[in-house]
mmCIF file of C-alpha atoms in Angstrom:
data_model
loop_
_atom_site.group_PDB
_atom_site.id
_atom_site.type_symbol
_atom_site.label_atom_id
_atom_site.label_comp_id
_atom_site.label_asym_id
_atom_site.label_seq_id
_atom_site.Cartn_x
_atom_site.Cartn_y
_atom_site.Cartn_z
ATOM 1 C CA MET A 122 16.694 -11.002 -19.346
ATOM 2 C CA PRO A 123 15.487 -7.775 -17.087
ATOM 3 C CA ARG A 124 12.271 -8.234 -15.678
ATOM 4 C CA VAL A 125 9.416 -5.919 -17.097
ATOM 5 C CA LYS A 126 7.472 -4.206 -14.216
ATOM 6 C CA ALA A 127 3.912 -4.650 -14.118
ATOM 7 C CA THR A 128 1.673 -1.626 -15.779
ATOM 8 C CA ILE A 129 -0.328 -0.526 -12.686
ATOM 9 C CA ASP A 130 -2.728 2.758 -12.801
ATOM 10 C CA PRO A 131 -1.326 4.624 -9.489
ATOM 11 C CA ALA A 132 -3.991 6.920 -10.008
ATOM 12 C CA LYS A 133 -6.552 4.275 -9.301
ATOM 13 C CA LEU A 134 -4.694 3.336 -5.872
ATOM 14 C CA SER A 135 -3.639 6.478 -4.965
ATOM 15 C CA HIS A 136 -6.335 6.821 -1.983
ATOM 16 C CA TRP A 137 -5.667 3.275 -0.947
ATOM 17 C CA LYS A 138 -4.336 3.843 2.561
ATOM 18 C CA LEU A 139 -4.330 1.350 5.093
ATOM 19 C CA LEU A 140 -6.857 2.927 7.469
ATOM 20 C CA ARG A 141 -8.990 4.245 4.942
ATOM 21 C CA GLU A 142 -9.303 0.825 2.860
ATOM 22 C CA PHE A 143 -10.188 -0.576 6.762
ATOM 23 C CA ARG A 144 -12.866 1.733 7.138
ATOM 24 C CA LEU A 145 -14.545 1.453 3.983
ATOM 25 C CA ARG A 146 -14.626 -2.445 4.711
ATOM 26 C CA LEU A 147 -15.994 -1.821 8.097
ATOM 27 C CA ALA A 148 -18.644 0.559 6.761
ATOM 28 C CA ALA A 149 -19.660 -2.535 3.811
ATOM 29 C CA ALA A 150 -19.822 -4.777 7.069
ATOM 30 C CA GLN A 151 -22.377 -2.608 9.057
ATOM 31 C CA THR A 152 -25.889 -2.766 8.619
ATOM 32 C CA GLY A 153 -26.366 0.663 8.286
ATOM 33 C CA SER A 154 -26.510 1.541 12.211
ATOM 34 C CA LEU A 155 -24.288 4.284 13.154
ATOM 35 C CA THR A 156 -24.174 3.144 16.757
ATOM 36 C CA ALA A 157 -22.636 5.940 18.944
ATOM 37 C CA VAL A 158 -21.686 6.167 22.409
ATOM 38 C CA PRO A 159 -22.724 9.477 23.908
ATOM 39 C CA ASP A 160 -20.695 12.272 25.523
ATOM 40 C CA GLU A 161 -21.405 14.817 27.671
ATOM 41 C CA ASP A 162 -20.958 17.068 24.606
ATOM 42 C CA PRO A 163 -23.430 16.248 21.948
ATOM 43 C CA LYS A 164 -21.014 17.044 19.304
ATOM 44 C CA ARG A 165 -18.437 14.824 20.895
ATOM 45 C CA LYS A 166 -20.584 11.239 20.243
ATOM 46 C CA LEU A 167 -18.345 8.561 19.653
ATOM 47 C CA LEU A 168 -19.079 6.475 16.271
ATOM 48 C CA GLN A 169 -18.596 2.466 16.120
ATOM 49 C CA GLU A 170 -16.351 3.188 13.330
ATOM 50 C CA ASP A 171 -14.486 5.562 15.043
ATOM 51 C CA TYR A 172 -13.624 3.713 18.067
ATOM 52 C CA PHE A 173 -12.467 0.734 15.680
ATOM 53 C CA SER A 174 -10.184 3.234 13.633
ATOM 54 C CA LEU A 175 -8.602 4.441 16.767
ATOM 55 C CA PHE A 176 -7.545 0.805 17.888
ATOM 56 C CA LEU A 177 -5.960 0.432 14.342
ATOM 57 C CA PHE A 178 -4.305 4.042 14.672
ATOM 58 C CA GLY A 179 -2.803 2.775 17.949
ATOM 59 C CA LEU A 180 -1.490 -0.356 16.088
ATOM 60 C CA LEU A 181 0.243 1.537 13.396
ATOM 61 C CA ASN A 182 2.010 4.084 15.512
ATOM 62 C CA PRO A 183 4.192 2.624 18.222
ATOM 63 C CA VAL A 184 4.294 6.043 20.529
ATOM 64 C CA VAL A 185 0.682 5.390 21.462
ATOM 65 C CA THR A 186 0.814 2.689 23.932
ATOM 66 C CA THR A 187 -2.247 3.164 26.195
ATOM 67 C CA MET A 188 -5.888 3.840 26.007
ATOM 68 C CA ARG A 189 -4.941 7.318 27.552
ATOM 69 C CA GLY A 190 -2.702 8.055 24.970
ATOM 70 C CA LEU A 191 -5.458 7.290 21.737
ATOM 71 C CA CYS A 192 -7.704 9.757 23.743
ATOM 72 C CA ALA A 193 -4.962 12.475 23.727
ATOM 73 C CA ALA A 194 -4.013 11.511 20.314
ATOM 74 C CA SER A 195 -7.353 11.875 19.186
ATOM 75 C CA LYS A 196 -7.119 15.838 19.692
ATOM 76 C CA PHE A 197 -4.971 16.395 17.033
ATOM 77 C CA GLU A 198 -6.237 17.815 13.772
ATOM 78 C CA ARG A 199 -4.803 15.202 11.783
ATOM 79 C CA VAL A 200 -5.717 12.543 13.828
ATOM 80 C CA GLN A 201 -9.590 13.749 13.702
ATOM 81 C CA ASP A 202 -9.413 14.076 9.846
ATOM 82 C CA GLU A 203 -8.109 10.309 9.252
ATOM 83 C CA VAL A 204 -9.332 8.450 12.017
ATOM 84 C CA CYS A 205 -11.958 9.261 14.443
ATOM 85 C CA GLY A 206 -13.543 12.824 13.370
ATOM 86 C CA ARG A 207 -13.576 14.324 16.858
ATOM 87 C CA PRO A 208 -11.699 14.288 20.052
ATOM 88 C CA VAL A 209 -12.421 11.396 22.292
ATOM 89 C CA SER A 210 -12.833 11.316 26.110
ATOM 90 C CA LEU A 211 -11.542 8.467 28.053
ATOM 91 C CA GLY A 212 -14.640 7.998 29.321
ATOM 92 C CA SER A 213 -16.209 7.391 25.777
ATOM 93 C CA PHE A 214 -13.572 5.091 24.991
ATOM 94 C CA SER A 215 -13.988 3.301 28.238
ATOM 95 C CA GLU A 216 -17.695 2.991 27.736
ATOM 96 C CA ALA A 217 -17.351 1.858 24.017
ATOM 97 C CA GLN A 218 -15.543 -1.462 25.068
ATOM 98 C CA SER A 219 -18.950 -2.747 26.478
ATOM 99 C CA ILE A 220 -21.394 -1.183 23.939
ATOM 100 C CA PHE A 221 -19.677 -1.884 20.455
ATOM 101 C CA ASP A 222 -19.914 -5.582 19.055
ATOM 102 C CA PRO A 223 -16.157 -6.815 18.129
ATOM 103 C CA ASP A 224 -17.908 -9.704 16.052
ATOM 104 C CA LEU A 225 -18.454 -7.129 13.185
ATOM 105 C CA LEU A 226 -14.665 -6.985 13.016
ATOM 106 C CA LYS A 227 -14.858 -10.430 12.158
ATOM 107 C CA GLU A 228 -16.724 -10.103 9.387
ATOM 108 C CA VAL A 229 -14.586 -7.249 7.891
ATOM 109 C CA PHE A 230 -11.500 -9.974 8.384
ATOM 110 C CA LEU A 231 -13.034 -12.646 6.893
ATOM 111 C CA SER A 232 -14.389 -10.322 3.916
ATOM 112 C CA LEU A 233 -10.667 -9.475 3.254
ATOM 113 C CA SER A 234 -9.595 -12.751 3.451
ATOM 114 C CA GLU A 235 -11.527 -13.580 0.507
ATOM 115 C CA GLU A 236 -9.237 -11.521 -1.711
ATOM 116 C CA THR A 237 -5.940 -12.692 -0.939
ATOM 117 C CA LYS A 238 -6.272 -15.983 -2.620
ATOM 118 C CA LYS A 239 -2.930 -16.513 -4.600
ATOM 119 C CA PRO A 240 -1.374 -19.998 -5.415
ATOM 120 C CA TRP A 241 1.468 -21.146 -3.220
ATOM 121 C CA GLY A 242 3.174 -24.136 -2.605
ATOM 122 C CA ASP A 243 3.498 -27.697 -4.466
ATOM 123 C CA ALA A 244 1.273 -27.812 -7.583
ATOM 124 C CA ARG A 245 0.526 -31.444 -6.690
ATOM 125 C CA LEU A 246 -1.650 -30.184 -3.946
ATOM 126 C CA SER A 247 -3.420 -27.155 -5.858
ATOM 127 C CA HIS A 248 -6.497 -29.329 -6.132
ATOM 128 C CA LEU A 249 -6.772 -28.993 -2.212
ATOM 129 C CA ALA A 250 -6.118 -25.392 -1.825
ATOM 130 C CA ASP A 251 -9.433 -24.091 -0.571
ATOM 131 C CA LYS A 252 -9.676 -27.469 1.846
ATOM 132 C CA LEU A 253 -6.194 -27.564 3.336
ATOM 133 C CA GLN A 254 -6.323 -25.564 6.762
ATOM 134 C CA VAL A 255 -3.442 -25.473 8.979
ATOM 135 C CA VAL A 256 -4.971 -24.964 12.871
ATOM 136 C CA ASP A 257 -2.904 -23.508 15.597
ATOM 137 C CA GLY A 258 -3.637 -21.422 18.799
ATOM 138 C CA THR A 259 -1.172 -18.760 20.311
ATOM 139 C CA LEU A 260 -1.260 -17.086 23.972
ATOM 140 C CA LEU A 261 -1.817 -13.594 23.827
ATOM 141 C CA PRO A 262 -0.392 -12.237 27.744
ATOM 142 C CA ALA A 263 -3.387 -10.109 29.194
ATOM 143 C CA LEU A 264 -3.103 -8.143 32.372
ATOM 144 C CA ALA A 265 -3.816 -9.397 35.917
ATOM 145 C CA ARG A 266 -6.997 -7.397 36.298
ATOM 146 C CA MET A 267 -8.175 -9.059 33.086
ATOM 147 C CA HIS A 268 -10.266 -11.382 35.330
ATOM 148 C CA TRP A 269 -12.047 -13.163 32.849
ATOM 149 C CA ALA A 270 -9.097 -14.184 30.990
ATOM 150 C CA LEU A 271 -8.428 -17.540 32.951
ATOM 151 C CA TRP A 272 -4.892 -19.317 32.182
ATOM 152 C CA MET A 273 -2.517 -20.210 35.013
ATOM 153 C CA ASP A 274 -3.283 -18.553 37.991
ATOM 154 C CA GLU A 275 -4.474 -15.103 39.118
ATOM 155 C CA GLU A 276 -1.039 -13.255 38.541
ATOM 156 C CA ASN A 277 -0.672 -15.223 34.827
ATOM 157 C CA ARG A 278 -3.854 -14.413 32.427
ATOM 158 C CA ALA A 279 -4.074 -14.575 28.772
ATOM 159 C CA ALA A 280 -6.483 -14.780 25.692
ATOM 160 C CA LYS A 281 -6.089 -17.013 23.129
ATOM 161 C CA LEU A 282 -6.223 -16.893 19.519
ATOM 162 C CA HIS A 283 -7.059 -19.834 17.415
ATOM 163 C CA LEU A 284 -6.443 -19.599 14.005
ATOM 164 C CA LYS A 285 -7.336 -21.577 10.406
ATOM 165 C CA PHE A 286 -4.921 -20.912 7.960
ATOM 166 C CA LYS A 287 -5.239 -21.662 4.198
ATOM 167 C CA VAL A 288 -1.370 -22.468 3.699
ATOM 168 C CA LEU A 289 -1.698 -22.823 -0.179
ATOM 169 C CA ARG A 290 -3.803 -19.713 -0.414
ATOM 170 C CA GLN A 291 -1.516 -18.120 2.275
ATOM 171 C CA ALA A 292 -4.430 -16.477 4.152
ATOM 172 C CA ALA A 293 -6.382 -16.575 7.304
ATOM 173 C CA SER A 294 -9.348 -18.069 6.757
ATOM 174 C CA ASP A 295 -11.281 -18.224 10.200
ATOM 175 C CA ALA A 296 -10.370 -17.304 13.998
ATOM 176 C CA LEU A 297 -11.833 -17.424 17.103
ATOM 177 C CA ILE A 298 -10.728 -15.860 20.557
ATOM 178 C CA THR A 299 -11.073 -17.307 23.761
ATOM 179 C CA THR A 300 -9.619 -17.693 27.262
ATOM 180 C CA GLY A 301 -6.021 -19.009 27.247
ATOM 181 C CA LYS A 302 -7.153 -21.761 29.101
ATOM 182 C CA THR A 303 -9.139 -23.104 26.592
ATOM 183 C CA CYS A 304 -8.383 -26.341 24.886
ATOM 184 C CA GLU A 305 -7.408 -26.160 21.210
ATOM 185 C CA ARG A 306 -9.469 -29.120 20.418
ATOM 186 C CA LYS A 307 -12.450 -27.544 22.044
ATOM 187 C CA ALA A 308 -11.917 -24.545 20.194
ATOM 188 C CA LEU A 309 -11.463 -26.530 16.920
ATOM 189 C CA ARG A 310 -14.657 -28.183 17.281
ATOM 190 C CA ARG A 311 -16.496 -24.702 17.211
ATOM 191 C CA PHE A 312 -15.437 -23.657 14.239
ATOM 192 C CA VAL A 313 -14.337 -26.683 11.902
ATOM 193 C CA LYS A 314 -16.505 -27.128 8.911
ATOM 194 C CA LYS A 315 -17.411 -30.242 6.899
ATOM 195 C CA GLY A 316 -15.008 -30.836 3.754
ATOM 196 C CA GLU A 317 -11.838 -29.386 5.240
ATOM 197 C CA ILE A 318 -8.597 -30.924 5.707
ATOM 198 C CA ILE A 319 -7.151 -30.049 9.077
ATOM 199 C CA VAL A 320 -3.626 -29.778 9.652
ATOM 200 C CA GLY A 321 -2.255 -29.517 13.221
ATOM 201 C CA ASP A 322 0.615 -30.252 15.572
ATOM 202 C CA ARG A 323 0.830 -32.869 18.153
ATOM 203 C CA TYR A 324 -1.821 -31.425 20.738
ATOM 204 C CA TYR A 325 -4.508 -32.059 18.287
ATOM 205 C CA GLY A 326 -3.377 -35.532 17.967
ATOM 206 C CA LEU A 327 -2.977 -36.670 21.458
ATOM 207 C CA ASP A 328 -6.799 -37.821 22.166
ATOM 208 C CA TYR A 329 -7.079 -40.765 19.399
ATOM 209 C CA GLY A 330 -11.038 -40.371 19.652
ATOM 210 C CA PHE A 331 -10.820 -36.877 18.544
ATOM 211 C CA LEU A 332 -9.525 -38.573 15.081
ATOM 212 C CA ASP A 333 -12.703 -40.296 14.681
ATOM 213 C CA GLU A 334 -14.963 -37.438 15.696
ATOM 214 C CA LEU A 335 -13.494 -35.459 12.709
ATOM 215 C CA ARG A 336 -14.029 -38.202 10.229
ATOM 216 C CA GLN A 337 -17.620 -38.811 11.605
ATOM 217 C CA MET A 338 -17.943 -34.926 10.896
ATOM 218 C CA LEU A 339 -16.621 -35.546 7.512
ATOM 219 C CA VAL A 340 -13.311 -33.292 7.959
ATOM 220 C CA SER A 341 -10.022 -34.786 6.888
ATOM 221 C CA PHE A 342 -6.994 -34.411 8.783
ATOM 222 C CA VAL A 343 -3.263 -34.599 8.957
ATOM 223 C CA LEU A 344 -2.425 -34.820 12.591
ATOM 224 C CA ARG A 345 1.020 -35.459 14.634
ATOM 225 C CA ILE A 346 0.615 -37.880 17.357
ATOM 226 C CA ARG A 347 3.001 -38.881 19.909
ATOM 227 C CA ASN A 348 6.145 -40.693 18.776
ATOM 228 C CA LYS A 349 5.631 -43.860 20.868
ATOM 229 C CA PRO A 350 2.046 -44.771 20.736
ATOM 230 C CA ASN A 351 0.132 -47.873 21.788
ATOM 231 C CA MET A 352 -1.218 -48.974 18.206
ATOM 232 C CA ASP A 353 -2.105 -52.270 16.692
ATOM 233 C CA ILE A 354 -0.933 -52.505 12.872
ATOM 234 C CA VAL A 355 -3.597 -53.851 10.846
ATOM 235 C CA GLU A 356 -1.671 -53.263 7.395
ATOM 236 C CA GLU A 357 1.724 -52.210 6.491
ATOM 237 C CA LEU A 358 1.569 -50.082 3.395
ATOM 238 C CA PRO A 359 4.750 -50.020 0.915
ATOM 239 C CA LEU A 360 6.866 -46.683 0.270
ATOM 240 C CA SER A 361 7.948 -45.563 -2.983
ATOM 241 C CA SER A 362 11.332 -44.152 -3.834
ATOM 242 C CA ALA A 363 9.847 -40.582 -3.908
ATOM 243 C CA ASP A 364 8.366 -41.416 -0.341
ATOM 244 C CA ARG A 365 11.634 -42.420 0.775
ATOM 245 C CA SER A 366 13.430 -39.307 -0.563
ATOM 246 C CA ALA A 367 10.934 -37.138 1.612
ATOM 247 C CA GLY A 368 11.995 -38.783 4.725
ATOM 248 C CA VAL A 369 9.075 -41.286 4.610
ATOM 249 C CA THR A 370 10.323 -44.280 6.405
ATOM 250 C CA TRP A 371 7.213 -46.210 7.326
ATOM 251 C CA GLN A 372 3.426 -46.230 6.749
ATOM 252 C CA GLY A 373 0.620 -48.348 7.577
ATOM 253 C CA MET A 374 -3.075 -48.711 8.726
ATOM 254 C CA VAL A 375 -3.147 -49.044 12.547
ATOM 255 C CA LYS A 376 -5.721 -48.781 15.594
ATOM 256 C CA LEU A 377 -4.594 -46.353 18.001
ATOM 257 C CA GLY A 378 -4.960 -46.799 21.864
ATOM 258 C CA ASP A 379 -6.608 -49.551 23.722
ATOM 259 C CA ASP A 380 -10.071 -48.221 23.087
ATOM 260 C CA TRP A 381 -10.111 -47.536 19.408
ATOM 261 C CA GLN A 382 -13.390 -48.336 18.227
ATOM 262 C CA GLY A 383 -13.663 -47.019 14.292
ATOM 263 C CA GLN A 384 -11.867 -48.334 11.296
ATOM 264 C CA PRO A 385 -8.023 -48.265 11.294
ATOM 265 C CA VAL A 386 -6.436 -44.853 10.467
ATOM 266 C CA ARG A 387 -3.220 -44.333 8.249
ATOM 267 C CA VAL A 388 0.122 -43.443 10.016
ATOM 268 C CA VAL A 389 3.116 -42.219 8.192
ATOM 269 C CA LYS A 390 6.473 -41.864 9.878
ATOM 270 C CA VAL A 391 8.664 -39.131 9.004
ATOM 271 C CA GLU A 392 12.293 -38.576 9.422
ATOM 272 C CA VAL A 393 13.765 -35.441 8.705
ATOM 273 C CA ASP A 394 16.760 -33.738 10.359
ATOM 274 C CA GLY A 395 17.213 -36.659 13.102
ATOM 275 C CA LYS A 396 13.470 -35.749 14.249
ATOM 276 C CA THR A 397 10.777 -38.427 14.042
ATOM 277 C CA LEU A 398 7.138 -37.519 13.030
ATOM 278 C CA LEU A 399 4.264 -39.784 13.527
ATOM 279 C CA LEU A 400 1.250 -38.569 11.220
ATOM 280 C CA ALA A 401 -2.128 -39.962 11.284
ATOM 281 C CA THR A 402 -4.308 -38.883 8.209
ATOM 282 C CA ASP A 403 -7.459 -40.175 6.406
ATOM 283 C CA LEU A 404 -6.195 -38.506 2.892
ATOM 284 C CA ASN A 405 -5.958 -41.080 0.081
ATOM 285 C CA ILE A 406 -2.496 -39.762 -1.675
ATOM 286 C CA GLU A 407 1.304 -40.276 -1.899
ATOM 287 C CA ALA A 408 2.954 -40.515 1.742
ATOM 288 C CA GLU A 409 5.589 -37.713 0.331
ATOM 289 C CA LEU A 410 2.733 -35.556 0.246
ATOM 290 C CA ILE A 411 1.426 -36.185 3.415
ATOM 291 C CA ALA A 412 5.136 -35.305 4.946
ATOM 292 C CA LEU A 413 5.010 -32.031 2.865
ATOM 293 C CA ILE A 414 1.641 -30.953 3.648
ATOM 294 C CA TYR A 415 2.537 -31.181 7.661
ATOM 295 C CA ARG A 416 6.006 -29.577 7.062
ATOM 296 C CA TYR A 417 4.014 -26.469 5.625
ATOM 297 C CA ARG A 418 2.307 -26.211 9.194
ATOM 298 C CA TRP A 419 5.104 -24.064 9.925
ATOM 299 C CA GLN A 420 3.304 -21.314 7.917
ATOM 300 C CA ILE A 421 0.893 -20.474 11.065
ATOM 301 C CA GLU A 422 3.886 -19.961 13.121
ATOM 302 C CA LEU A 423 5.135 -17.238 10.703
ATOM 303 C CA PHE A 424 2.060 -15.859 10.670
ATOM 304 C CA PHE A 425 1.911 -15.889 14.546
ATOM 305 C CA LYS A 426 5.319 -14.462 14.723
ATOM 306 C CA TRP A 427 4.732 -11.538 12.654
ATOM 307 C CA ILE A 428 1.303 -10.689 14.062
ATOM 308 C CA LYS A 429 3.047 -10.397 17.432
ATOM 309 C CA GLN A 430 6.110 -9.046 16.560
ATOM 310 C CA HIS A 431 4.843 -5.975 14.101
ATOM 311 C CA LEU A 432 1.214 -5.622 15.386
ATOM 312 C CA ARG A 433 2.216 -4.988 18.640
ATOM 313 C CA ILE A 434 -0.166 -7.454 20.229
ATOM 314 C CA LYS A 435 1.668 -7.230 23.671
ATOM 315 C CA ALA A 436 -0.233 -4.574 25.439
ATOM 316 C CA PHE A 437 -4.018 -3.966 25.299
ATOM 317 C CA TYR A 438 -5.702 -0.859 25.057
ATOM 318 C CA GLY A 439 -8.728 -2.153 27.096
ATOM 319 C CA THR A 440 -9.310 -4.907 29.691
ATOM 320 C CA THR A 441 -12.687 -6.003 29.006
ATOM 321 C CA PRO A 442 -13.514 -9.216 26.430
ATOM 322 C CA ASN A 443 -14.645 -7.335 23.900
ATOM 323 C CA ALA A 444 -11.763 -4.396 23.853
ATOM 324 C CA VAL A 445 -9.405 -7.344 23.676
ATOM 325 C CA LYS A 446 -11.194 -9.280 20.768
ATOM 326 C CA THR A 447 -11.481 -5.622 19.170
ATOM 327 C CA GLN A 448 -7.783 -5.319 19.172
ATOM 328 C CA ILE A 449 -7.015 -9.045 18.234
ATOM 329 C CA TRP A 450 -9.360 -8.639 15.092
ATOM 330 C CA ILE A 451 -8.072 -5.591 13.950
ATOM 331 C CA ALA A 452 -4.608 -6.866 14.197
ATOM 332 C CA ILE A 453 -5.092 -9.777 12.025
ATOM 333 C CA SER A 454 -7.347 -7.485 9.552
ATOM 334 C CA VAL A 455 -4.234 -5.153 9.218
ATOM 335 C CA TYR A 456 -2.115 -8.466 8.069
ATOM 336 C CA VAL A 457 -4.900 -9.297 5.139
ATOM 337 C CA VAL A 458 -5.072 -5.900 3.945
ATOM 338 C CA VAL A 459 -1.368 -5.756 3.764
ATOM 339 C CA ALA A 460 -1.367 -8.902 1.836
ATOM 340 C CA ILE A 461 -3.999 -7.367 -0.418
ATOM 341 C CA VAL A 462 -2.075 -4.246 -1.075
ATOM 342 C CA LYS A 463 0.927 -6.424 -2.222
ATOM 343 C CA LYS A 464 -1.176 -8.609 -4.236
ATOM 344 C CA GLU A 465 -2.600 -5.843 -6.327
ATOM 345 C CA LEU A 466 0.333 -3.391 -6.847
ATOM 346 C CA LYS A 467 2.496 -6.987 -7.297
ATOM 347 C CA ILE A 468 4.976 -5.601 -5.124
ATOM 348 C CA GLU A 469 8.103 -7.511 -4.137
ATOM 349 C CA ARG A 470 8.763 -6.074 -0.912
ATOM 350 C CA SER A 471 8.087 -8.205 2.397
ATOM 351 C CA LEU A 472 4.337 -7.831 4.188
ATOM 352 C CA TYR A 473 6.643 -6.407 7.307
ATOM 353 C CA GLU A 474 8.174 -3.875 4.641
ATOM 354 C CA ILE A 475 4.657 -2.892 3.569
ATOM 355 C CA LEU A 476 3.433 -2.372 6.839
ATOM 356 C CA GLN A 477 6.774 0.005 7.705
ATOM 357 C CA ILE A 478 5.937 2.223 4.982
ATOM 358 C CA LEU A 479 2.280 2.218 5.581
ATOM 359 C CA SER A 480 2.831 3.398 9.273
ATOM 360 C CA VAL A 481 5.183 6.067 8.006
ATOM 361 C CA THR A 482 2.924 7.526 5.169
ATOM 362 C CA LEU A 483 -0.461 7.025 6.886
ATOM 363 C CA PHE A 484 -1.190 10.594 6.965
ATOM 364 C CA GLU A 485 0.695 11.951 4.095
ATOM 365 C CA LYS A 486 -0.860 12.457 0.619
ATOM 366 C CA THR A 487 1.611 10.262 -0.948
ATOM 367 C CA PRO A 488 -0.003 7.853 -3.548
ATOM 368 C CA ILE A 489 0.352 4.405 -2.324
ATOM 369 C CA PHE A 490 1.978 3.294 -5.344
ATOM 370 C CA GLU A 491 4.541 5.727 -5.097
ATOM 371 C CA ALA A 492 5.275 5.412 -1.268
ATOM 372 C CA LEU A 493 6.276 1.508 -1.904
ATOM 373 C CA SER A 494 8.154 2.112 -4.895
ATOM 374 C CA SER A 495 10.218 5.120 -3.473
ATOM 375 C CA LYS A 496 13.826 4.299 -2.527
ATOM 376 C CA ASN A 497 12.957 7.135 0.163
ATOM 377 C CA TYR A 498 11.035 4.119 2.304
#
C-alpha cells in the first residue's frame, strides 16, 4: 500500500532558512542588548548577532576557509542582506573575539535541543528517554599558536568538546568546551545532573572511586570497565534466556579494586562479535537491556563524525578561546536546527542531505519545503 504523504502547509515554513532560524533563536536568547564592536566608520559597527551569523555562514560555505575570507565575503550585497547587514573589517572581527560571549550560543543550542525530542530505540527503554545520557569527548585539533589549547606539546594543541547526548531522543542535551588535555571524568563532574543515567566508555570506568562518587551524587550509570579488573565477587546473579541471547555471559555484585569502600556494584559481562565488555551499573533492569544501552553508546560517535565531516570543524576562524567556542557552539546548533527541520517537515532525507541542500539554497527564495522535496537537489 503506497505511503500517504503528510499534509504540510509550505507557506508556514517558506521562510525557514537555516541562517534565519538561527538568528531568530539568537535574538530570543539575548537580553535585549545590541552589543557592538566599533569600527572606524560608525555605520560599520559589528553587532553580536552579525558576528555569530558570519561564523555560521562560513560553516555552510566550503569556499570560505579563513577569517580574512569571511570579511571579504561580507562585502557582497547578498551576504549583507542575509548575514551581517554591513561590510565587516578584519579588525572588527578580530576584536569581537574578546568582546562577545560565546555562552549565549550555548543557550541557543540548549533551547533548540528541547525541540528535537522524538522516540528512538527499544520501546522497553522509553521510560528512561529523558534520563539516559551518553557521554564522551572528542578532540578538535587547534593551531600551534593557540597557546591556551593545551594538549600534547607546543606543536600539538587541541580543544575538546565534551557532550551529553540523549540517545533515546536523538538529541544533544548539554556540552562543555575545554582544552584538549582536560580529563573526561573531570569535565563530567562539571555538568552532570542529579537523576541522570550516564553511559560511557572505558575511560570513565577506569577510576572505580568515580562510580561511588556518581552514586553519592544520585547519578546512575552504565560504564565500561577494564576487562581484567581486580574484583571481589560478592554474589553471582542468574541470567535469563533473553540475557544469553543478547550476548550476556555473566553478571554479579562485586567490589572493585583494593580500596573499594561503598556498596557492591553490579557488573554485567557481554560478549559480542568476539569482543568482551565488562559493564558496571547500578540500574535494576534486565541484563540484556544493560547490554543494549551500552550498544547505543555508538550513537554519540556518529554525532561526532557528522559534526567533524560536514560542519568542517577542522579549521578555526579565530585563535582565542572565545572564537573557538563560538565556532563549536554554532556547529552543534546547526546539527540541532537541521534535526528540527527534518522533524517538522517529516522529511525522509538524511540530516547530511538536508544540510547540503540548505547550503545550496541559503540565498535563494525557494521555500524550504519545496527545496527539500525537489528532485533538483
